[in-house]
XYZ file of C-alpha atoms in Angstrom:
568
model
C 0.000 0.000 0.000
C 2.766 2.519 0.335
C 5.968 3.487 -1.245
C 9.781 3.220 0.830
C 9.643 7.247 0.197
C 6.168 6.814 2.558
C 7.770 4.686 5.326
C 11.166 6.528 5.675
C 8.945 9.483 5.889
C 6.052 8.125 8.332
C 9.299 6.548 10.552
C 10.998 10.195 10.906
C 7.446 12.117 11.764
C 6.868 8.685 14.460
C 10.326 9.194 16.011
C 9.629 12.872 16.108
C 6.123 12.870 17.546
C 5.885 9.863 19.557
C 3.689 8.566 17.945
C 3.131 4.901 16.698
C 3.650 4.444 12.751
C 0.343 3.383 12.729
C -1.170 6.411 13.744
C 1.247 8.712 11.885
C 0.314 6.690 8.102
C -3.374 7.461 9.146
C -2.847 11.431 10.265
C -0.527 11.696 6.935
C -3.545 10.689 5.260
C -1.352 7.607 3.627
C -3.627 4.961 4.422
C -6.994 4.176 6.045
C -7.246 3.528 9.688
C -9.317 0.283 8.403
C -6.066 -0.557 6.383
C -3.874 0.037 9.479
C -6.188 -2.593 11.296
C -5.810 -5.183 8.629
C -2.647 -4.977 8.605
C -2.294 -5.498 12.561
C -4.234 -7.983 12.747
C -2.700 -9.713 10.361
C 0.963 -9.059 11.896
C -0.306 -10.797 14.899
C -2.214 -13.785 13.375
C -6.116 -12.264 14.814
C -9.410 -12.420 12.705
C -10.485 -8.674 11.326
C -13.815 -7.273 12.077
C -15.458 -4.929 9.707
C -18.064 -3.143 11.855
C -19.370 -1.374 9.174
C -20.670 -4.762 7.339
C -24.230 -5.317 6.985
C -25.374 -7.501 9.966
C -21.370 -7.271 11.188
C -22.984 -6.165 14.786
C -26.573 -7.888 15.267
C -25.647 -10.529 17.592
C -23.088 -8.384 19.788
C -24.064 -8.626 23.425
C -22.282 -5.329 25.216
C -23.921 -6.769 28.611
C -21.137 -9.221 29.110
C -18.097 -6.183 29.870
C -19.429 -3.048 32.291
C -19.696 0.091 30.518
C -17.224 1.487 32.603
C -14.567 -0.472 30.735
C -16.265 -0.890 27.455
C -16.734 2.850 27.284
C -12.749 3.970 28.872
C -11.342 1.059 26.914
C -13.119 1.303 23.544
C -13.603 -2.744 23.327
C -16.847 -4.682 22.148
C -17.796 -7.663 23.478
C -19.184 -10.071 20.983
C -20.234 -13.719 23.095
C -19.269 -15.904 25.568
C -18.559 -19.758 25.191
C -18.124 -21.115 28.017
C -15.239 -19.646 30.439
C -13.964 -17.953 26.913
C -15.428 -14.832 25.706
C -14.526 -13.493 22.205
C -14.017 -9.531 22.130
C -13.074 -6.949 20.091
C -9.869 -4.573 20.447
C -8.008 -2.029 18.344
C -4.795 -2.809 20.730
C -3.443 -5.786 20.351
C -0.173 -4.441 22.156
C -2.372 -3.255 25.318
C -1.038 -5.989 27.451
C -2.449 -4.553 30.632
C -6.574 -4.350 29.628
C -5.694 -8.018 28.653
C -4.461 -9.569 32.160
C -7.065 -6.655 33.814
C -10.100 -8.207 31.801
C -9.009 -11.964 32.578
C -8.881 -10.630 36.415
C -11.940 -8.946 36.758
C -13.914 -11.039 34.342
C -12.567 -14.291 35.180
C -12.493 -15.525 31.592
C -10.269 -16.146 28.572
C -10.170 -13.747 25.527
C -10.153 -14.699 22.394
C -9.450 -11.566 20.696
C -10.726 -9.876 17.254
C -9.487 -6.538 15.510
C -10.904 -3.798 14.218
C -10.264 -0.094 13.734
C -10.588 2.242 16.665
C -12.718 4.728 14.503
C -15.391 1.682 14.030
C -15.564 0.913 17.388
C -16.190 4.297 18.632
C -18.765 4.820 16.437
C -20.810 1.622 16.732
C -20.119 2.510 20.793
C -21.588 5.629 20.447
C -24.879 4.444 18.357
C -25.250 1.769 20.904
C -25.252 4.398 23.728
C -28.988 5.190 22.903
C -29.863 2.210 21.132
C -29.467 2.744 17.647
C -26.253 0.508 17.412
C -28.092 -0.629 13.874
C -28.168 1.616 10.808
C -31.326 3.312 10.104
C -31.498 2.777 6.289
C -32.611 -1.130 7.389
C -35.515 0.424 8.678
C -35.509 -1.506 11.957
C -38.102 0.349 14.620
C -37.347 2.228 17.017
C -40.407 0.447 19.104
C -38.837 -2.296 21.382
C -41.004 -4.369 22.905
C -40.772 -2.985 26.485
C -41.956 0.250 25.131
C -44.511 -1.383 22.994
C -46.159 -3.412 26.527
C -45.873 -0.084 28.771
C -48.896 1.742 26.631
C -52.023 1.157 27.729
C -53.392 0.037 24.427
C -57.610 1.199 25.703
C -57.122 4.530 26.601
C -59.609 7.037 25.095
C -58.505 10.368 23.649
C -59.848 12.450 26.261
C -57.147 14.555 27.719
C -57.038 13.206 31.327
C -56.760 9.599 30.280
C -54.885 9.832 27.153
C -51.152 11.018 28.314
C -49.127 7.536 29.607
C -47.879 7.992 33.259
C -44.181 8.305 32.105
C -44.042 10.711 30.353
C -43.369 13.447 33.499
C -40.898 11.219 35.322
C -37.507 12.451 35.976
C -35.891 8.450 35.503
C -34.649 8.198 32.014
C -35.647 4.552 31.711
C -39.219 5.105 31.735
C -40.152 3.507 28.064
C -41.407 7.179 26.403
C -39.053 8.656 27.932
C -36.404 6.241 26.469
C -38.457 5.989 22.864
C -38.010 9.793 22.627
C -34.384 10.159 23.451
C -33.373 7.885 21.271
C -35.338 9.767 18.279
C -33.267 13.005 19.355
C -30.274 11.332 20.201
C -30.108 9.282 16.467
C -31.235 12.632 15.016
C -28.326 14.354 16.241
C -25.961 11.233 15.416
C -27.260 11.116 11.861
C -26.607 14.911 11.029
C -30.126 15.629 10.383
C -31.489 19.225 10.803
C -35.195 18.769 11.749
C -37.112 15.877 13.436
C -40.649 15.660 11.700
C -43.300 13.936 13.951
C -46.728 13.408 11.823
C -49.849 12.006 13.138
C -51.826 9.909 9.845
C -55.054 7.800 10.364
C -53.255 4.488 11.048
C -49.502 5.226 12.328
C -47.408 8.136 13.329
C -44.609 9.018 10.879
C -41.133 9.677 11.731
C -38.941 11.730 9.228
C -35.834 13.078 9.640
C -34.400 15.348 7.353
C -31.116 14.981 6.068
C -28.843 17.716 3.827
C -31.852 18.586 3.334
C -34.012 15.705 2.406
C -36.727 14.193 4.429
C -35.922 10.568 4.772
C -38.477 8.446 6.559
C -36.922 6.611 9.638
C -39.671 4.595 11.042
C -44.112 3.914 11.690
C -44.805 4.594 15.460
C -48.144 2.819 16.009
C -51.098 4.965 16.398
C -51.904 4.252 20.583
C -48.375 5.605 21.006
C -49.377 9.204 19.629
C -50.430 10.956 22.938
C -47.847 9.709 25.016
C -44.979 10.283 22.436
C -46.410 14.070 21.203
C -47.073 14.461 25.207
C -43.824 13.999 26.183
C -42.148 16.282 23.240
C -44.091 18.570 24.525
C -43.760 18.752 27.651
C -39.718 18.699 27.256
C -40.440 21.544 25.339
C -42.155 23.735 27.867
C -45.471 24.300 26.050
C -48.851 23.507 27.582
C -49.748 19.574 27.108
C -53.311 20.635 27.308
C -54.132 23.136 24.127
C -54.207 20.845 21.211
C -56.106 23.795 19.342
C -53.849 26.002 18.394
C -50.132 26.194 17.530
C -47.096 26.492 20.206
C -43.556 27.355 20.385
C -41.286 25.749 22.846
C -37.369 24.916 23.321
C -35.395 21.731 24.550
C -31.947 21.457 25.834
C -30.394 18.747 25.765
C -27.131 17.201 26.037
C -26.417 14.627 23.524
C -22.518 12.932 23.179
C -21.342 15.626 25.692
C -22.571 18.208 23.354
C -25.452 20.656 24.675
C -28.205 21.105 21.879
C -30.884 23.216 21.486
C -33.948 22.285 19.674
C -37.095 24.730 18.504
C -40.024 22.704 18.667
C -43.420 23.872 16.809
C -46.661 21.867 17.540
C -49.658 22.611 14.844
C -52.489 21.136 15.025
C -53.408 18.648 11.776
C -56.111 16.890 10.542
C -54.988 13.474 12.407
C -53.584 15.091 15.763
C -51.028 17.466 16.067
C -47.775 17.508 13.888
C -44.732 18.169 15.729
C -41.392 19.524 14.405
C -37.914 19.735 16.197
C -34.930 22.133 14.590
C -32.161 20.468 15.535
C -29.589 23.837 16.128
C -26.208 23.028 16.685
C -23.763 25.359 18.562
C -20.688 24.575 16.028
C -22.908 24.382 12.476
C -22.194 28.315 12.492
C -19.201 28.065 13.270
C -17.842 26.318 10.622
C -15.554 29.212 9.160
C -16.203 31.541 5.798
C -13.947 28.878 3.859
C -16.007 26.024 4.408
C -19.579 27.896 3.478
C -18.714 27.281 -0.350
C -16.967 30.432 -1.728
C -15.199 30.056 -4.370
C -11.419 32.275 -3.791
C -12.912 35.151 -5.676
C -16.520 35.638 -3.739
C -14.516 34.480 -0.557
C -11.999 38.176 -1.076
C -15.012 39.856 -2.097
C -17.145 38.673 0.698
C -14.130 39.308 3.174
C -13.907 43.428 2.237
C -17.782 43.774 2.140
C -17.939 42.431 5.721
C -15.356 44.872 7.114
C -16.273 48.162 5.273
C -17.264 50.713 8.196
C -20.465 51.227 7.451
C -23.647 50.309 4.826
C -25.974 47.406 3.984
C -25.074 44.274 3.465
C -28.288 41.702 2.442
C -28.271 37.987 1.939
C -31.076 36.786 0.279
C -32.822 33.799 -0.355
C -35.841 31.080 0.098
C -36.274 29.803 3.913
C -33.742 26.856 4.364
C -31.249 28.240 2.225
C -28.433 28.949 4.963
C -28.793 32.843 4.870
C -28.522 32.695 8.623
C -25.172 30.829 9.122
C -23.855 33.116 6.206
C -24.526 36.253 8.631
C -23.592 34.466 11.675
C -20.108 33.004 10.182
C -19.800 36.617 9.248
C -20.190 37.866 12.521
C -18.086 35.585 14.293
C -15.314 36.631 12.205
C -15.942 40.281 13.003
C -16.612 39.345 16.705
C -13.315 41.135 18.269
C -13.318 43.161 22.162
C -12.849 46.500 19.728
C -16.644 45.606 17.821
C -19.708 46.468 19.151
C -22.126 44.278 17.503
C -26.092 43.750 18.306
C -28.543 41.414 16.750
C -32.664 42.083 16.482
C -33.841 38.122 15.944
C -36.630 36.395 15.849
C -36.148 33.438 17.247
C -32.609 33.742 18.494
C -31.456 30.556 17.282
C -27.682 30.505 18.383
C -26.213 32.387 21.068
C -22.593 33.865 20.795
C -20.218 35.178 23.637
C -19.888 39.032 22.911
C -22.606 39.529 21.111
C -25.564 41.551 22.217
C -28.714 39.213 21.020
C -32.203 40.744 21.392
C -35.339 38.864 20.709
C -38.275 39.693 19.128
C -41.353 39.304 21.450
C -44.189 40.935 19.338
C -46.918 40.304 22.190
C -45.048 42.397 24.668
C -44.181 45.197 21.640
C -40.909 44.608 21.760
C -40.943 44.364 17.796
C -37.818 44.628 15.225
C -38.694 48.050 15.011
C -38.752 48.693 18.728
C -35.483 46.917 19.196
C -33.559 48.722 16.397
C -35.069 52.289 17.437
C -33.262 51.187 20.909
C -30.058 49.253 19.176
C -28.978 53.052 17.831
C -28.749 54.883 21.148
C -26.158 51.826 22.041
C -23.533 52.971 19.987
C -22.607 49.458 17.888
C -20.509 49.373 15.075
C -22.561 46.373 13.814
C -26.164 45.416 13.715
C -27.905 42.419 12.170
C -31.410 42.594 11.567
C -32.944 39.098 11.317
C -35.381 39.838 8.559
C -36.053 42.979 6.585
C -40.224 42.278 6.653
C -42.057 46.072 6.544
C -40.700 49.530 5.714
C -40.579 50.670 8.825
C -37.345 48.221 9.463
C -36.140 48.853 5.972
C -36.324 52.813 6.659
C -34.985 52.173 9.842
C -32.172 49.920 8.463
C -30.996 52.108 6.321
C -31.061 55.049 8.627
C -28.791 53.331 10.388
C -26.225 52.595 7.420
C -26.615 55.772 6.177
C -25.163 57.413 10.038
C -22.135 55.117 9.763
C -23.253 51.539 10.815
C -22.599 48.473 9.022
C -26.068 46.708 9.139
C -25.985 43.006 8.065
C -30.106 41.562 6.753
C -32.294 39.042 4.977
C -34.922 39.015 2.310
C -36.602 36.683 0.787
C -35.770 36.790 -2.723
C -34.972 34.473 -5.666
C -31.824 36.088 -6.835
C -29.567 39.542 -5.414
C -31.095 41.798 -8.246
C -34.214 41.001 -7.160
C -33.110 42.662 -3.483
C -33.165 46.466 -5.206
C -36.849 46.568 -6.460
C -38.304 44.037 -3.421
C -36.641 47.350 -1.223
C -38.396 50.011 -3.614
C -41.757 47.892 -3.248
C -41.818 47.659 0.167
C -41.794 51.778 0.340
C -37.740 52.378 0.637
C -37.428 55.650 -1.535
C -35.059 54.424 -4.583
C -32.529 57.029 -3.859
C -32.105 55.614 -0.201
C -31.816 52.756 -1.598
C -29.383 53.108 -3.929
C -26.985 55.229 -1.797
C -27.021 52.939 1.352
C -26.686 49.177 -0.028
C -22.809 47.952 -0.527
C -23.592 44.569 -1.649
C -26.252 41.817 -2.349
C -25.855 38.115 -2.071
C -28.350 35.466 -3.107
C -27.334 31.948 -1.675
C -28.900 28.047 -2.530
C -27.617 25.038 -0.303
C -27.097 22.071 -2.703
C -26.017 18.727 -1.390
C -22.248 17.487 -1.053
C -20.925 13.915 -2.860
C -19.679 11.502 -0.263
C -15.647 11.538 -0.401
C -15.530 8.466 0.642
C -17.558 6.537 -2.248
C -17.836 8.920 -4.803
C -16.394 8.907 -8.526
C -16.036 10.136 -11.974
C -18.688 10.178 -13.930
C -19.124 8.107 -17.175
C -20.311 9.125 -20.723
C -23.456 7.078 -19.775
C -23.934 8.763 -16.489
C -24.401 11.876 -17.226
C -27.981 13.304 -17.993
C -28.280 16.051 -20.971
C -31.208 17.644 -19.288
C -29.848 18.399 -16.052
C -26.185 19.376 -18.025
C -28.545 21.855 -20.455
C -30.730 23.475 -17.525
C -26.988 24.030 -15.828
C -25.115 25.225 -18.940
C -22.402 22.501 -19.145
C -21.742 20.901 -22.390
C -21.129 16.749 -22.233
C -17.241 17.765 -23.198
C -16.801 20.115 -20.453
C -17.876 17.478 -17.986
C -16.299 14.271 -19.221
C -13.111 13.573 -17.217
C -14.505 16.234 -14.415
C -17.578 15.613 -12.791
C -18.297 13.032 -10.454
C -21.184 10.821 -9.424
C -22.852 9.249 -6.472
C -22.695 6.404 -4.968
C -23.188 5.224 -1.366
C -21.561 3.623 1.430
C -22.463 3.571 4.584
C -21.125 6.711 5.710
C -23.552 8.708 3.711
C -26.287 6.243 4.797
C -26.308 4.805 0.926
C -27.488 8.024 -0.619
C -24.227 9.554 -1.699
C -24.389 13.007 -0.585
C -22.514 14.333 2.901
C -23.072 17.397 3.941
C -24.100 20.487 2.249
C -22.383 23.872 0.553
C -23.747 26.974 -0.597
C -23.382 28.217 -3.990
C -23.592 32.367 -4.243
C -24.701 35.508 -6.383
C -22.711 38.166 -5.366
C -23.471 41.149 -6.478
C -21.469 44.455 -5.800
C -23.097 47.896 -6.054
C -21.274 50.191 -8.607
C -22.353 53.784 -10.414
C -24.461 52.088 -12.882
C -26.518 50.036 -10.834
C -26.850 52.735 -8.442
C -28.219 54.474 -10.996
C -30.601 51.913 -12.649
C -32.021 51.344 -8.669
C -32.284 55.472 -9.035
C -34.211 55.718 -11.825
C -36.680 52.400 -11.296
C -35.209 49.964 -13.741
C -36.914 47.006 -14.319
C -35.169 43.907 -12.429
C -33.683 42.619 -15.999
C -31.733 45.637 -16.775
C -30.217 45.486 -13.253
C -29.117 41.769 -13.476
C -27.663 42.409 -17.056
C -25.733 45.136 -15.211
C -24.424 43.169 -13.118
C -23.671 39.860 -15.118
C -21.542 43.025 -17.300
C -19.376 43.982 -14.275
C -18.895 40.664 -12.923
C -21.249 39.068 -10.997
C -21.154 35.225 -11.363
C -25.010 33.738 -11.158
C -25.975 31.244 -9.197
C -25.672 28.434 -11.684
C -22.599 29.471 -13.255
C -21.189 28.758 -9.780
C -22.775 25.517 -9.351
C -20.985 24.966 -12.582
C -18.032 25.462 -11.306
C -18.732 23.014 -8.378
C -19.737 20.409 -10.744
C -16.714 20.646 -12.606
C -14.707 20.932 -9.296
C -16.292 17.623 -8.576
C -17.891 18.710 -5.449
C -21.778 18.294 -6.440
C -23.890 16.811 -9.589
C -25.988 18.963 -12.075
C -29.130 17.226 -10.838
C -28.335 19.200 -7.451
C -27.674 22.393 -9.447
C -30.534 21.946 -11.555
C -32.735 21.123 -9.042
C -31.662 24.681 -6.791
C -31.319 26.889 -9.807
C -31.562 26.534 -13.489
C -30.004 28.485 -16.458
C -31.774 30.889 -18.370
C -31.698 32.192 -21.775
C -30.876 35.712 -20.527
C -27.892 34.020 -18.400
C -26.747 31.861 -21.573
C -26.597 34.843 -23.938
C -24.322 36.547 -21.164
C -22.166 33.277 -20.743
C -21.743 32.959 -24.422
C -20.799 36.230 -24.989
């Protein structure tokens, strides 16, 4: 697997680090830990374990070890025959956990390998019982939960919620059933738990880079008891079943503490509830890793530190406009900034930054709290959502006395931004003079590193190539294609990127926003003085090999005014 240059060089950065060469081929990204693993076990004559194999962990009984030592020692105990019990280490110099294990166990090991990073992860799936994968749709209903609900309760109120649902002990069975939704929620990297009540079952979705993907059928006696219990983590009254609530969870899931927004509306079948999974470190994943290409990325860099003006991201709900502005703001966030936020919700809370919510029913509105914001002195101020004039005239008030005011709109491209302003009742000439820049912004799903690869003649589709502008010889040889493996759960797609419209305000499209040009005029401007759309940089991704055209196609699609420009 590796070349003498490769072990001379591992051997040096081991001797250097302290490390073993095992680790330091891995961390040099040389091999696989997997390969490492192999290789061991094959240096000391032991059987390999794949833990990622389909079926690899059904029969694994972790009873047989405490957790204590399964969890400090990373080791997975499979069965025991006998006085012998067969388990599974990444060590197989780790002498010590071998003569402890015999001592405290009082057994004989027969010992399997497998790689550390397979272990921990089928440990930490196993911590709330969802040690299986998902995609083999096995319930999340285990018997014990299944026997604990009364099966002839009515749906009146009183009689309707099952008694465990208030208890403080985490083994009572709803209690369990609904951690381990959150908990393989979280594990599984999905940004919204989707709990919907249908004549016969309640369905459980989670949603995935954006895709709901259906995880499991809770049956229908279950309903009260499981939407009970969300919501009364969530703080809202268990009662009202009328009308729709608002409530928050914290929880703490892998030593992480994670907020979820919870919203219960009442449906046809019983009420549907929805959890927003909001992660303290998904906005804080760095400018670099939103999806700017090296040109936006400079661009975007100056716009955010120029001392004062507006600066508006726009785009449909979902499309990551939020952890734009809040990436932006946590690079700005420095002891010499003053920066305060007008949200509604707050979502994520920073250190050093001066979040105010909205609470409309107390008037403490986004105009109320910007009116305020200005007699604090900031240097900064991000306005959630730019919804009436009165925050757009108050908005750019403030940009225009030398604040740098970061927003939202809901727009389909940055153009767009200029008139949507003049519509809402922004005079045209305040307009003009106070914007800096506009950015429009799609998410579009990632291709798995780890299975994907290059695309054929035969696997590439001339619609979705014509709807993104890419001719079949620009993307032989360069794009890539999907998959699936089991880290991306067999679909293909990890994680998600934005692709971005940046467009910078310059004397002639001042000028057009001045005199009330039409929204086509002001894009061809700014296709003229270099503004990339939004599909030609999801071209560039596709030829980067980062995405697929379906994904582009299916975000944003080419049009003939945007082909005439790219031709020319």
């Amino acid at each position: 697997m590796l070349s003498p240059d490769k072990v001379d060089k591992a051997v040096v950065m081991a001797k250097g680090s302290g490390k073993r060469i095992g680790e330091v081929l891995v961390e040099a990204g040389f091999v696989k830990e997997e390969q490492v693993a192999k290789a061991l076990a094959n240096q000391y004559g032991m059987e390999f374990v794949d833990l990622s194999a389909p079926g690899a962990t059904d029969k694994f009984d972790l009873k047989l070890i405490p957790d204590d030592l399964v969890k400090k020692h990373q080791i997975v105990p499979v069965a025991k025959v006998g006085n012998r019990l067969q388990v599974i280490i990444h060590d197989p110099m780790d002498l010590e956990l071998f003569d402890m294990l015999r001592f405290r166990l009082n057994v004989e090991l027969d010992q399997r390998l497998a790689s550390r990073a397979q272990i921990r992860k089928f440990l930490e799936a196993a911590a709330s019982g969802t040690a299986r994968k998902f995609a083999q749709n096995e319930s999340l209903v285990t018997s014990s939960i299944d026997k604990s609900v009364d099966k002839s309760v009515d749906k009146s109120v009183d009689r309707s919620l099952d008694k465990s649902i208030d208890v403080a002990d985490d083994d009572a069975p709803i209690v369990k059933l609904c951690n381990r939704i959150i908990a393989e929620a979280v594990r599984s990297r999905a940004s919204d738990i989707h709990i919907e009540p249908m004549a016969d079952r309640v369905r459980l979705r989670y949603r995935i880079d954006g895709v709901c993907i259906e995880r499991d059928n809770l049956p229908k006696r279950m309903q009260n008891a499981v939407l009970s219990r969300m919501k009364l983590m969530s703080g809202v009254n268990i009662a009202e079943k009328r009308i729709p609530q608002d409530g928050r969870i914290k929880l703490v899931v892998d030593d992480v503490s994670i907020d979820f927004r919870v919203s219960a509306c009442p449906s046809y079948h019983g009420e549907s509830i929805v959890l927003r999974v909001l992660r303290p470190d998904s906005v804080r994943i760095g400018l670099v890793n939103l999806g700017f290409e090296q040109d936006n990325l400079a661009v975007f860099n100056k716009i955010i530190r120029r001392p004062n003006g507006i600066f508006l991201v726009t785009g449909p709900t979902g499309s990551g406009k939020t952890t734009t502005l809040y990436s932006a703001l946590d690079t700005l966030n420095r002891p010499d900034k003053k920066i305060i936020t007008a949200e509604d919700p707050v979502e994520y809370n920073f250190e050093g930054i001066n979040q105010c919510q909205v609470r409309e029913h107390i008037g403490l509105s986004f105009t109320a709290i910007l009116r305020s914001m200005l007699r604090q002195a900031p240097n900064i101020i991000l306005v959630g959502e730019i919804r009436d004039k009165e925050v757009a005239e108050i908005a750019v008030q403030a940009a225009l006395t030398g604040h740098l005011v970061f927003s939202t709109l809901h727009t389909n491209d940055a153009p767009s931004a200029i008139t949507r302003l003049i519509d809402i009742g922004v005079k045209p000439f305040l307009v003009a003079s106070s914007i800096q820049a506009v950015m429009a912004q799609r998410l579009i799903r990632v291709l798995c590193k780890e299975c994907k690869k290059l695309a054929e003649a035969q696997d590439l589709d001339p619609k979705y190539l014509h709807l993104t502008g890419i001719t079949a010889e620009e993307a032989l040889g360069k794009a890539m294609r999907p998959v699936g493996c089991q880290t991306c759960l067999s679909t293909g797609f990890r994680g998600r990127k934005a692709i971005f419209e940046m467009m910078l305000m310059n004397t002639r499209i001042r000028e057009l926003a001045f005199n009330l040009a039409p929204i086509s005029e002001i894009r061809r401007a700014a296709i003229s003085s270099g503004m990339r759309t939004l599909v030609q940089d999801g071209k560039l991704k596709v030829l980067n090999g980062v995405t697929t055209a379906n994904e582009i196609a299916g975000s944003t699609q080419v049009d003939s005014e945007t082909a005439t420009q790219t031709t020319t």
